[in-house]
mmCIF file of C-alpha atoms and ligand atoms in Angstrom:
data_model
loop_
_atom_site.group_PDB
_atom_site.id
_atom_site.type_symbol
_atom_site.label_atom_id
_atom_site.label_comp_id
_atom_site.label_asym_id
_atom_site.label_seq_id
_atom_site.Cartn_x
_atom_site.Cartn_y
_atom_site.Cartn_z
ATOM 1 C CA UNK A 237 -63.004 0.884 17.694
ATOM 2 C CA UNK A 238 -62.483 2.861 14.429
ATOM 3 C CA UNK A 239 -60.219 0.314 12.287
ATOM 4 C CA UNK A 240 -60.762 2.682 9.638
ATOM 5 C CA UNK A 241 -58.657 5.260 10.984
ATOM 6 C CA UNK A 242 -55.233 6.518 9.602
ATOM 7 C CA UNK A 243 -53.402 6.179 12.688
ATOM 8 C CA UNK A 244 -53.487 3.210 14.711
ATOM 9 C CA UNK A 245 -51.452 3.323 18.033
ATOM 10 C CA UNK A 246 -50.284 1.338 20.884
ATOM 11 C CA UNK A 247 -48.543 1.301 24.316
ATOM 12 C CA UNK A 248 -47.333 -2.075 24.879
ATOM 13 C CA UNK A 249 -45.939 -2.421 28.099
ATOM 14 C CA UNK A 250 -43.819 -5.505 29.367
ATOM 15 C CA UNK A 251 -45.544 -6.248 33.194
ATOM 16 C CA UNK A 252 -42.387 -6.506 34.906
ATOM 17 C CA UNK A 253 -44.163 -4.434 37.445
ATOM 18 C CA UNK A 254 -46.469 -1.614 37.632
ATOM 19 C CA UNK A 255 -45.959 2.033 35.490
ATOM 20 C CA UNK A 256 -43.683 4.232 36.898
ATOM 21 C CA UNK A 257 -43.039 7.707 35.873
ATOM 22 C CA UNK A 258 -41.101 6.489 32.871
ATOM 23 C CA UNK A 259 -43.417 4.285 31.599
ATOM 24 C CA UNK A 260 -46.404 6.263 32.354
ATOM 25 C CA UNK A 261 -44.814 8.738 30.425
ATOM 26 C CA UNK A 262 -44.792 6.697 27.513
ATOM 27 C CA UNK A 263 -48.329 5.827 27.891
ATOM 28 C CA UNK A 264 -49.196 9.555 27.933
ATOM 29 C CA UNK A 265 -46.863 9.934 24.577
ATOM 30 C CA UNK A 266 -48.694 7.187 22.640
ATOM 31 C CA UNK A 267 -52.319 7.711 23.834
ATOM 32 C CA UNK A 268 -51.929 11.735 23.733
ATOM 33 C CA UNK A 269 -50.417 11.623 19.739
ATOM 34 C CA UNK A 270 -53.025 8.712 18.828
ATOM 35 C CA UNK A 271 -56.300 11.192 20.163
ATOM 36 C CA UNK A 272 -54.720 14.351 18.915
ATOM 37 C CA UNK A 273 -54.652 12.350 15.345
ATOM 38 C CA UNK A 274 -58.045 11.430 15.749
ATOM 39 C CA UNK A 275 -56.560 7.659 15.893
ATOM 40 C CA UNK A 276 -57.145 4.164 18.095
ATOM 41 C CA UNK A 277 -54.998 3.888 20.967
ATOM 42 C CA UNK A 278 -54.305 0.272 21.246
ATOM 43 C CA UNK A 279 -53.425 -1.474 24.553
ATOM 44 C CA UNK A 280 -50.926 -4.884 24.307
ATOM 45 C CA UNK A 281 -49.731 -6.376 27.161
ATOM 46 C CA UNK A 282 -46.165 -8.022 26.432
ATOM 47 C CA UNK A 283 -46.232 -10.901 28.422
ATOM 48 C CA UNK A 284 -43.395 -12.849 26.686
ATOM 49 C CA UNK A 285 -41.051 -13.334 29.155
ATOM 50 C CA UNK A 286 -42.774 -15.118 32.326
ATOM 51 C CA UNK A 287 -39.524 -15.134 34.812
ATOM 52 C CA UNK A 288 -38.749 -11.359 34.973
ATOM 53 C CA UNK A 289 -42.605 -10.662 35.338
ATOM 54 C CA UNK A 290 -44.866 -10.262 38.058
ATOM 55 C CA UNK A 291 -48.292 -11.790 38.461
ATOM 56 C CA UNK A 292 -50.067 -8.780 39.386
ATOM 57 C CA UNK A 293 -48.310 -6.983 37.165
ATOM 58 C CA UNK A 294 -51.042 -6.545 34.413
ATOM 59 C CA UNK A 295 -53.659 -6.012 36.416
ATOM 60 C CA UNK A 296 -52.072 -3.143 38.211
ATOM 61 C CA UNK A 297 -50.821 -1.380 34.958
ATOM 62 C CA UNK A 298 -54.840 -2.004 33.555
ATOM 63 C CA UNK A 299 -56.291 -0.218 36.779
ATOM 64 C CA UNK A 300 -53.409 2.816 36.834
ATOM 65 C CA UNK A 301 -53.977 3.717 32.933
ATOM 66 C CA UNK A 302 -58.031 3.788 33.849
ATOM 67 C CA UNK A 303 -57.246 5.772 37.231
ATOM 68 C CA UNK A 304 -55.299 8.302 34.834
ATOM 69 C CA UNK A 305 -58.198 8.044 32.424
ATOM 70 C CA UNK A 306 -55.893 6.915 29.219
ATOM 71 C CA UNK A 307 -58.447 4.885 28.117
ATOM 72 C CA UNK A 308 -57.742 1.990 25.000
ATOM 73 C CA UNK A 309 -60.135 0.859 22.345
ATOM 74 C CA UNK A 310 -60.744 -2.001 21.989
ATOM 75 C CA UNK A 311 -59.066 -5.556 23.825
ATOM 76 C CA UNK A 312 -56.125 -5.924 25.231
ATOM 77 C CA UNK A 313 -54.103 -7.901 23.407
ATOM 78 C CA UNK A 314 -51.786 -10.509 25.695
ATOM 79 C CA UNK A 315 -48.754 -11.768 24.053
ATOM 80 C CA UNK A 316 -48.943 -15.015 26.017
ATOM 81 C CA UNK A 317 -52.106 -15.833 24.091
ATOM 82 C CA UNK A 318 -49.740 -15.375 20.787
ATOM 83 C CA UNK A 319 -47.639 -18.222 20.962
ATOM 84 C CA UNK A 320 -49.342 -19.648 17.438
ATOM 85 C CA UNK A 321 -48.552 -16.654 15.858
ATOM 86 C CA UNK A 322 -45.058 -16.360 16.365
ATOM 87 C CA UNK A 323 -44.186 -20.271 15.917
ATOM 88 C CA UNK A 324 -45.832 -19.328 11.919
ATOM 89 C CA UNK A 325 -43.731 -16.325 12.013
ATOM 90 C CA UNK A 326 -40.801 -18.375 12.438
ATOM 91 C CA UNK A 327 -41.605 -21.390 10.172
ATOM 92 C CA UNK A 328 -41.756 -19.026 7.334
ATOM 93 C CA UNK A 329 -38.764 -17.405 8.127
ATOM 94 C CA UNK A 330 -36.744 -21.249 8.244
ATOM 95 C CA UNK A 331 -38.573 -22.276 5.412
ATOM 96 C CA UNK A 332 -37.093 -19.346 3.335
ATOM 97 C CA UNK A 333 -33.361 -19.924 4.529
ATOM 98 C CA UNK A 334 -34.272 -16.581 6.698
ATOM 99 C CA UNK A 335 -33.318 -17.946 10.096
ATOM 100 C CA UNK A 336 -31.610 -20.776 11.223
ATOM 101 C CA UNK A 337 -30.595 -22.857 14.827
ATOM 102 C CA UNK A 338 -27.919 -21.609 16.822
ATOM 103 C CA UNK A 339 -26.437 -23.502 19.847
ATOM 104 C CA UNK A 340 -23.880 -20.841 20.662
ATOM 105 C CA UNK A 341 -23.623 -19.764 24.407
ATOM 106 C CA UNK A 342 -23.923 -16.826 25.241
ATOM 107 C CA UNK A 343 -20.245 -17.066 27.184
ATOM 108 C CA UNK A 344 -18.665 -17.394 24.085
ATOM 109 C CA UNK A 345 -20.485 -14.812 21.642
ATOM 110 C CA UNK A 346 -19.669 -11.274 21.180
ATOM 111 C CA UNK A 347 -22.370 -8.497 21.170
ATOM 112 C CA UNK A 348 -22.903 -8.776 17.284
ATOM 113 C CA UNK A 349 -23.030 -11.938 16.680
ATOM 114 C CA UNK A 350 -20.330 -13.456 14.329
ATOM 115 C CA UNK A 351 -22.692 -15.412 12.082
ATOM 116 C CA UNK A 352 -20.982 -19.189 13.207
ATOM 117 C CA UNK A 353 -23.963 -20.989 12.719
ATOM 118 C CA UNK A 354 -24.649 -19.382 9.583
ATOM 119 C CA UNK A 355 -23.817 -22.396 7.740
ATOM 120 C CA UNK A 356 -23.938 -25.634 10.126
ATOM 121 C CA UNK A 357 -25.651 -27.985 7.878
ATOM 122 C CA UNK A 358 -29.230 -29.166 9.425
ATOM 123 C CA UNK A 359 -29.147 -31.310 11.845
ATOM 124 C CA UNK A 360 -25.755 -30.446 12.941
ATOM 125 C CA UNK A 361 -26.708 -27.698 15.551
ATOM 126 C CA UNK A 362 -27.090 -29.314 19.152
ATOM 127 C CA UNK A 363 -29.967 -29.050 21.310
ATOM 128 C CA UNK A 364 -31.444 -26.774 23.418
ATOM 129 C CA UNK A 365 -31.045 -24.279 20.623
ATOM 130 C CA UNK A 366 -31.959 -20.320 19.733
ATOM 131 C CA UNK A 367 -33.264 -18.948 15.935
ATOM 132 C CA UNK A 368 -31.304 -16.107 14.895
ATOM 133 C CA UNK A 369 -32.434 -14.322 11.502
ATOM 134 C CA UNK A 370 -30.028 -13.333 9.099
ATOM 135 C CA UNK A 371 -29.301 -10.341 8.741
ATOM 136 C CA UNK A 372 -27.979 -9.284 4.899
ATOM 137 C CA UNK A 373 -29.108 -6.016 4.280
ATOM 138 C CA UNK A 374 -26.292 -3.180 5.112
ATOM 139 C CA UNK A 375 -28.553 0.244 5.772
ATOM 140 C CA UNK A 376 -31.778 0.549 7.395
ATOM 141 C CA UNK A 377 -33.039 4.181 7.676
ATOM 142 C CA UNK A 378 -35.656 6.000 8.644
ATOM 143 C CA UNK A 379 -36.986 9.454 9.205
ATOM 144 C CA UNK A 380 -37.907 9.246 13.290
ATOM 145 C CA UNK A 381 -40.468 11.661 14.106
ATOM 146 C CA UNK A 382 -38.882 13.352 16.175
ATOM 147 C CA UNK A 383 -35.554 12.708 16.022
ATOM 148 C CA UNK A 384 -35.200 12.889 12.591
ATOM 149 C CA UNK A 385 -32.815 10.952 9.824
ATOM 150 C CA UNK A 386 -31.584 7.798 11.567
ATOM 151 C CA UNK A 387 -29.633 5.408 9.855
ATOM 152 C CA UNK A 388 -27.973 2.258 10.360
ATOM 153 C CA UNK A 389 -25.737 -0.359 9.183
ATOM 154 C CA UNK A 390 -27.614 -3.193 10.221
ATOM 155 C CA UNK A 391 -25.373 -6.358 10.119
ATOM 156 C CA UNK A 392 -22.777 -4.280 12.072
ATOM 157 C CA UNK A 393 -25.121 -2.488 14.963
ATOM 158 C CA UNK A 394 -26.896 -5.669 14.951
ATOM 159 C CA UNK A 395 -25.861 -8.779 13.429
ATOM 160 C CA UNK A 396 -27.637 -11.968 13.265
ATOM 161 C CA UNK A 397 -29.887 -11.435 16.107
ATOM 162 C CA UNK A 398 -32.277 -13.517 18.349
ATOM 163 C CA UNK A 399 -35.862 -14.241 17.096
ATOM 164 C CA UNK A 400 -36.467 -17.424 19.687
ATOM 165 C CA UNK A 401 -34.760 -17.999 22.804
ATOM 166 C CA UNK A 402 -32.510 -20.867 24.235
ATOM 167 C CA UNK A 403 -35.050 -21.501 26.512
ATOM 168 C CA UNK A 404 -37.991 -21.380 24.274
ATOM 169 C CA UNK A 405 -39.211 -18.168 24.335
ATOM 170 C CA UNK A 406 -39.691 -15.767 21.579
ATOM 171 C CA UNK A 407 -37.497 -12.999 21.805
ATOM 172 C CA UNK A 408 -39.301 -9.502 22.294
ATOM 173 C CA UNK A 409 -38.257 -8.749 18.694
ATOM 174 C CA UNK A 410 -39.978 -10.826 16.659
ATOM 175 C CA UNK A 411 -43.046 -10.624 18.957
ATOM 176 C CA UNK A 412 -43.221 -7.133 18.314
ATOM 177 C CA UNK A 413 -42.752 -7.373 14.704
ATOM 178 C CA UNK A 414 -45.667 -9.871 14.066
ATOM 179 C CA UNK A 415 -48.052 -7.589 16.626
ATOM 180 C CA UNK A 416 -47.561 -4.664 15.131
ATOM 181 C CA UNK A 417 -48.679 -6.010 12.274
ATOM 182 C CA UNK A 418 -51.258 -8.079 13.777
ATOM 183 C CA UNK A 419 -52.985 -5.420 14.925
ATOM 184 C CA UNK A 420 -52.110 -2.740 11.891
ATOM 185 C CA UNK A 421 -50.018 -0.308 13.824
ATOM 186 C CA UNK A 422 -49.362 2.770 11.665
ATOM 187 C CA UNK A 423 -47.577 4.790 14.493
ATOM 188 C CA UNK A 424 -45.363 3.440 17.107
ATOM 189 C CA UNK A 425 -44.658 6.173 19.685
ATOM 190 C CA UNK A 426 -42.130 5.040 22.318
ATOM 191 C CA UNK A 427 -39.245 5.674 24.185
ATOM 192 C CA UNK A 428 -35.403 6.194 22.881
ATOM 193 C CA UNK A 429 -34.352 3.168 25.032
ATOM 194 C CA UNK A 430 -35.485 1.597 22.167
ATOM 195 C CA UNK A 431 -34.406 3.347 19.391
ATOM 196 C CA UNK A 432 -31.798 0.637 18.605
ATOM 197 C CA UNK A 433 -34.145 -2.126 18.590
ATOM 198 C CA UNK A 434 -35.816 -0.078 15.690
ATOM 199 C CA UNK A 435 -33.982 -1.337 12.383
ATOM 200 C CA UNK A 436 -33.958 -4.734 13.650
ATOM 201 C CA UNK A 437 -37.103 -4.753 13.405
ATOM 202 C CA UNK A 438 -37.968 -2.617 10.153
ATOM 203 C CA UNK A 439 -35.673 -5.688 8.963
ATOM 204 C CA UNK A 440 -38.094 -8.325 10.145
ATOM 205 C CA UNK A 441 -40.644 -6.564 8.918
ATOM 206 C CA UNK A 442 -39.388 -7.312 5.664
ATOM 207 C CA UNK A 443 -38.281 -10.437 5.713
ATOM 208 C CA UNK A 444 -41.883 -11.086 7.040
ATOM 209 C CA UNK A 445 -43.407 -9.083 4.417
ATOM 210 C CA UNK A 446 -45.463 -6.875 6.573
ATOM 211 C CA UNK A 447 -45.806 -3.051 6.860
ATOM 212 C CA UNK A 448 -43.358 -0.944 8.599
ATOM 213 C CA UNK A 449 -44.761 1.536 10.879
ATOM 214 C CA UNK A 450 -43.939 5.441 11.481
ATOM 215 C CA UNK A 451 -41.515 5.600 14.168
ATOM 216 C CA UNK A 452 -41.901 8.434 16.994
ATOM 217 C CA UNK A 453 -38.771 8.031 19.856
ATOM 218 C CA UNK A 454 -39.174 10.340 22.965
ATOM 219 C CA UNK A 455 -36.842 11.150 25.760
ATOM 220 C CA UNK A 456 -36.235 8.375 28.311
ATOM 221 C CA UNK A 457 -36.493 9.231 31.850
ATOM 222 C CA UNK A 458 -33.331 9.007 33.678
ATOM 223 C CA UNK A 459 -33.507 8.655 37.674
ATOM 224 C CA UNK A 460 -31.558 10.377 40.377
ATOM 225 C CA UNK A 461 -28.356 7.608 39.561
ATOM 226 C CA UNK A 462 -28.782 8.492 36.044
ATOM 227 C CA UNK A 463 -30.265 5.247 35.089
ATOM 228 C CA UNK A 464 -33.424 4.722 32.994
ATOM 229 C CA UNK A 465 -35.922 4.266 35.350
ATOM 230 C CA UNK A 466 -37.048 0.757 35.534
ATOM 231 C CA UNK A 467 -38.079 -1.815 38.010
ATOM 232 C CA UNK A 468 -34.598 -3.088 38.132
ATOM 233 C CA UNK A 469 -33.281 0.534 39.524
ATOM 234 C CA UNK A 470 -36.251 0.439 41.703
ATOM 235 C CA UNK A 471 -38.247 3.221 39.875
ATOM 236 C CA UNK A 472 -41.456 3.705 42.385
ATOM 237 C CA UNK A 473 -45.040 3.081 40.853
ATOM 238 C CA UNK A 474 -47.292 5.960 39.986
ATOM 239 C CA UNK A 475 -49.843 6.250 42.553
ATOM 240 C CA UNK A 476 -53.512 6.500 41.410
ATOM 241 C CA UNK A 477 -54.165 9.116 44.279
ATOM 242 C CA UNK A 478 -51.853 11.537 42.260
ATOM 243 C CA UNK A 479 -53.424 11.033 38.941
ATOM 244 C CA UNK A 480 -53.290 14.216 37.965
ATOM 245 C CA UNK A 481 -50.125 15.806 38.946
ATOM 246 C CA UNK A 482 -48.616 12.744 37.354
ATOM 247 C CA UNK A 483 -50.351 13.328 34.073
ATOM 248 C CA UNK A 484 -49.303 17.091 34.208
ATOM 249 C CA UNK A 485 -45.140 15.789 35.275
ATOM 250 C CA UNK A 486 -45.270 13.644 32.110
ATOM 251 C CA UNK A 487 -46.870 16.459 29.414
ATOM 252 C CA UNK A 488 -43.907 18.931 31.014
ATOM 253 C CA UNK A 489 -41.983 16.265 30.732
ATOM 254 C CA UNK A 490 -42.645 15.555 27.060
ATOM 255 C CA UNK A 491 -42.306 19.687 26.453
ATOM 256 C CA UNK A 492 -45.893 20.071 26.384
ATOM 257 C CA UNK A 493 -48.381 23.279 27.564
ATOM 258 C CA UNK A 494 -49.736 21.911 30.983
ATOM 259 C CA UNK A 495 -53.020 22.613 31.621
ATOM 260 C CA UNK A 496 -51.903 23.741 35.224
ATOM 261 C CA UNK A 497 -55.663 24.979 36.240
ATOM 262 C CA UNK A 498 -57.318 21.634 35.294
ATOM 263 C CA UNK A 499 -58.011 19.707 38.131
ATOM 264 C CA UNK A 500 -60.914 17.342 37.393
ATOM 265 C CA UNK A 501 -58.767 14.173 35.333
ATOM 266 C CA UNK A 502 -61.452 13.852 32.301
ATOM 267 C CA UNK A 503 -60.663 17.683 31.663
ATOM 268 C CA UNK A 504 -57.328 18.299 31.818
ATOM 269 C CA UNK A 505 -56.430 14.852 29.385
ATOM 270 C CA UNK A 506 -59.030 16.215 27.028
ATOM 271 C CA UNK A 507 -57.529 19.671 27.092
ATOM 272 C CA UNK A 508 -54.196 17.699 26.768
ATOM 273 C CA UNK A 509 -54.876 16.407 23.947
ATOM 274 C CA UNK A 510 -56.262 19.481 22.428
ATOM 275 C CA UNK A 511 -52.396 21.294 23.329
ATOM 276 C CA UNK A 512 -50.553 17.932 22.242
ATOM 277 C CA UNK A 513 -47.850 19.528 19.629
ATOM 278 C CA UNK A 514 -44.986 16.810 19.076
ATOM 279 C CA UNK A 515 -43.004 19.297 17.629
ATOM 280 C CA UNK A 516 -42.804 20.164 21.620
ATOM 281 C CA UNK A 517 -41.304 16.895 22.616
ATOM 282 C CA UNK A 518 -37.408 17.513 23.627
ATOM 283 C CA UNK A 519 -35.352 16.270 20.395
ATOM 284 C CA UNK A 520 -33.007 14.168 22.455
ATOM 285 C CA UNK A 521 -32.374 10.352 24.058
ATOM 286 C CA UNK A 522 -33.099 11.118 27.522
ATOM 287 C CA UNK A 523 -33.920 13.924 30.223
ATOM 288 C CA UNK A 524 -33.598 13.696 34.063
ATOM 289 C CA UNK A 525 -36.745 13.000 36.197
ATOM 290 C CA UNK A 526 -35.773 16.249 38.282
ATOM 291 C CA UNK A 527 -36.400 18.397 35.296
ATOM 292 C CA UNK A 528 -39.774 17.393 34.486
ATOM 293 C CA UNK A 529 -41.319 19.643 36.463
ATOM 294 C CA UNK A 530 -42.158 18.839 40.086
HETATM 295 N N1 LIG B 414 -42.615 -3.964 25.898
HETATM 296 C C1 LIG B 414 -41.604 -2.998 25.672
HETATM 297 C C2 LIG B 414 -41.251 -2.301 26.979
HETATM 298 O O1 LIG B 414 -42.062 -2.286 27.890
HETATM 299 C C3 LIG B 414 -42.011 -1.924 24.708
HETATM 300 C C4 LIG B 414 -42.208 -2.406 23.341
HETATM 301 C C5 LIG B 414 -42.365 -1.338 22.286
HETATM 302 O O2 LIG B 414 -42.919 -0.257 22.572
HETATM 303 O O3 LIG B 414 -41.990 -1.616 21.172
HETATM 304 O O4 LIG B 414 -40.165 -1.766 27.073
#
């Protein structure tokens, strides 16, 4: 793996199942604008969040990236195996006044959360309880590769938000925060579903002291309903048989010159990556599956 390199990528995919189109397309995204950098591709498997995942989950997503020869450097880095990490992450933060306890249900708290354990002297918070970090800062901006100047006002998109869960988990935000970092990403490339997750997390950054990376948000891929795809609207796995046609539906998808003649995998992803122009990718928050080119 060459550590050394100015770009250091990632697809980190949460194994609530195995990739379908939408989430194969942002493998293809990541891996494609890592190579055509000359960068690592990094592969981190976000296994935070055991009840919404599936067992075989990771082991499926491992076998379709090799069958559609996007191929990591590297280990795979499991966020299960992170747990230290995170519980240092979160000390720090407490120890600074950062975050505190919050016993609020979720019944009686609005989307941005009103700050009403801001102040509950220690002790005073009842048990089971969340960590939410506070939030003080009023504009986060960046300059999104792709979709340019984005800028928000943090403590009222976002509030106070969720760094451990009720039920003990750490929430995906500070997971990906401390990763990121962990594993000196310089370019995250993913989709626009998560675009407002994005100053949250420059926040934590921060507060953590740790770099902030380049931001790159692509199109999401909506299904026939309109919905993101996802497990959850019962988006169908990639099949392994149809390796390539699904690598050439996600590079027309992502506005890219398809290598239509290829037909041998190893070739067409290298001549992908040798067409790969992000200046291609559609400048917008989401696109239809039926236009990506079937
Ligand atoms: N694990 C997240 C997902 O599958 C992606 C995290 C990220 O790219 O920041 O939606």
């Amino acid at each position: 793996m060459n550590l050394t390199s100015n770009y250091i990528g990632r697809f980190a995919p949460s194994p609530s199942g195995p990739l379908h189109f939408g989430s194969l397309v942002a493998a293809v995204a990541s891996f494609m604008d890592a190579r055509r950098n000359d960068g690592t591709w990094l592969l981190r498997i976000e296994d935070l969040d055991p009840p919404r995942e599936s067992i075989s989950a990771p082991a499926r997503i491992i076998d379709q990236l090799n069958a559609h020869h996007l191929h990591w450097d590297g280990d795979i880095l499991y966020q299960s195996l992170r747990q230290d990490a995170y519980s240092a992450a979160l000390d720090r933060l407490m120890q600074s006044g950062l975050a505190y306890p919050c016993d609020c249900t979720r019944k009686n708290t609005p989307a941005v959360y009103p700050g009403t354990c801001r102040d509950k002297p220690p002790g005073t918070v009842g048990k089971p309880h969340a960590f939410r970090l506070r939030v003080d800062t009023p504009m986060i901006s960046i300059e999104d590769h792709i979709l340019g100047p984005q800028q928000w006002q943090l403590g009222k998109d976002m509030g106070d938000f969720i760094i451990k869960r009720k039920d003990a988990l750490f929430a995906y935000q500070l997971a990906v925060v401390v990763d990121d970092a962990f594993q000196h990403i310089t370019h995250v490339v993913r989709g626009a579903d998560l675009l407002e997750s994005t100053p949250g997390q420059i926040y934590l950054a921060g507060r953590l002291n740790l770099p902030v990376p380049h931001y790159l948000h692509f199109p999401v891929v909506l299904g026939d309903s309109g919905d993101k795809l996802s497990k959850q609207t019962h988006a169908a796995p990639v099949s392994n048989h149809d390796a390539v046609n699904n690598l050439k539906h996600s590079l027309g998808f992502l506005g890219q010159q398809v290598p239509h003649r290829a037909t041998e995998i190893g070739k067409l992803v290298d001549e992908a990556i040798a067409n790969w122009n992000v200046n291609a990718i559609p400048k917008r928050l989401a696109i239809a599956q039926f236009l990506r080119g079937s």
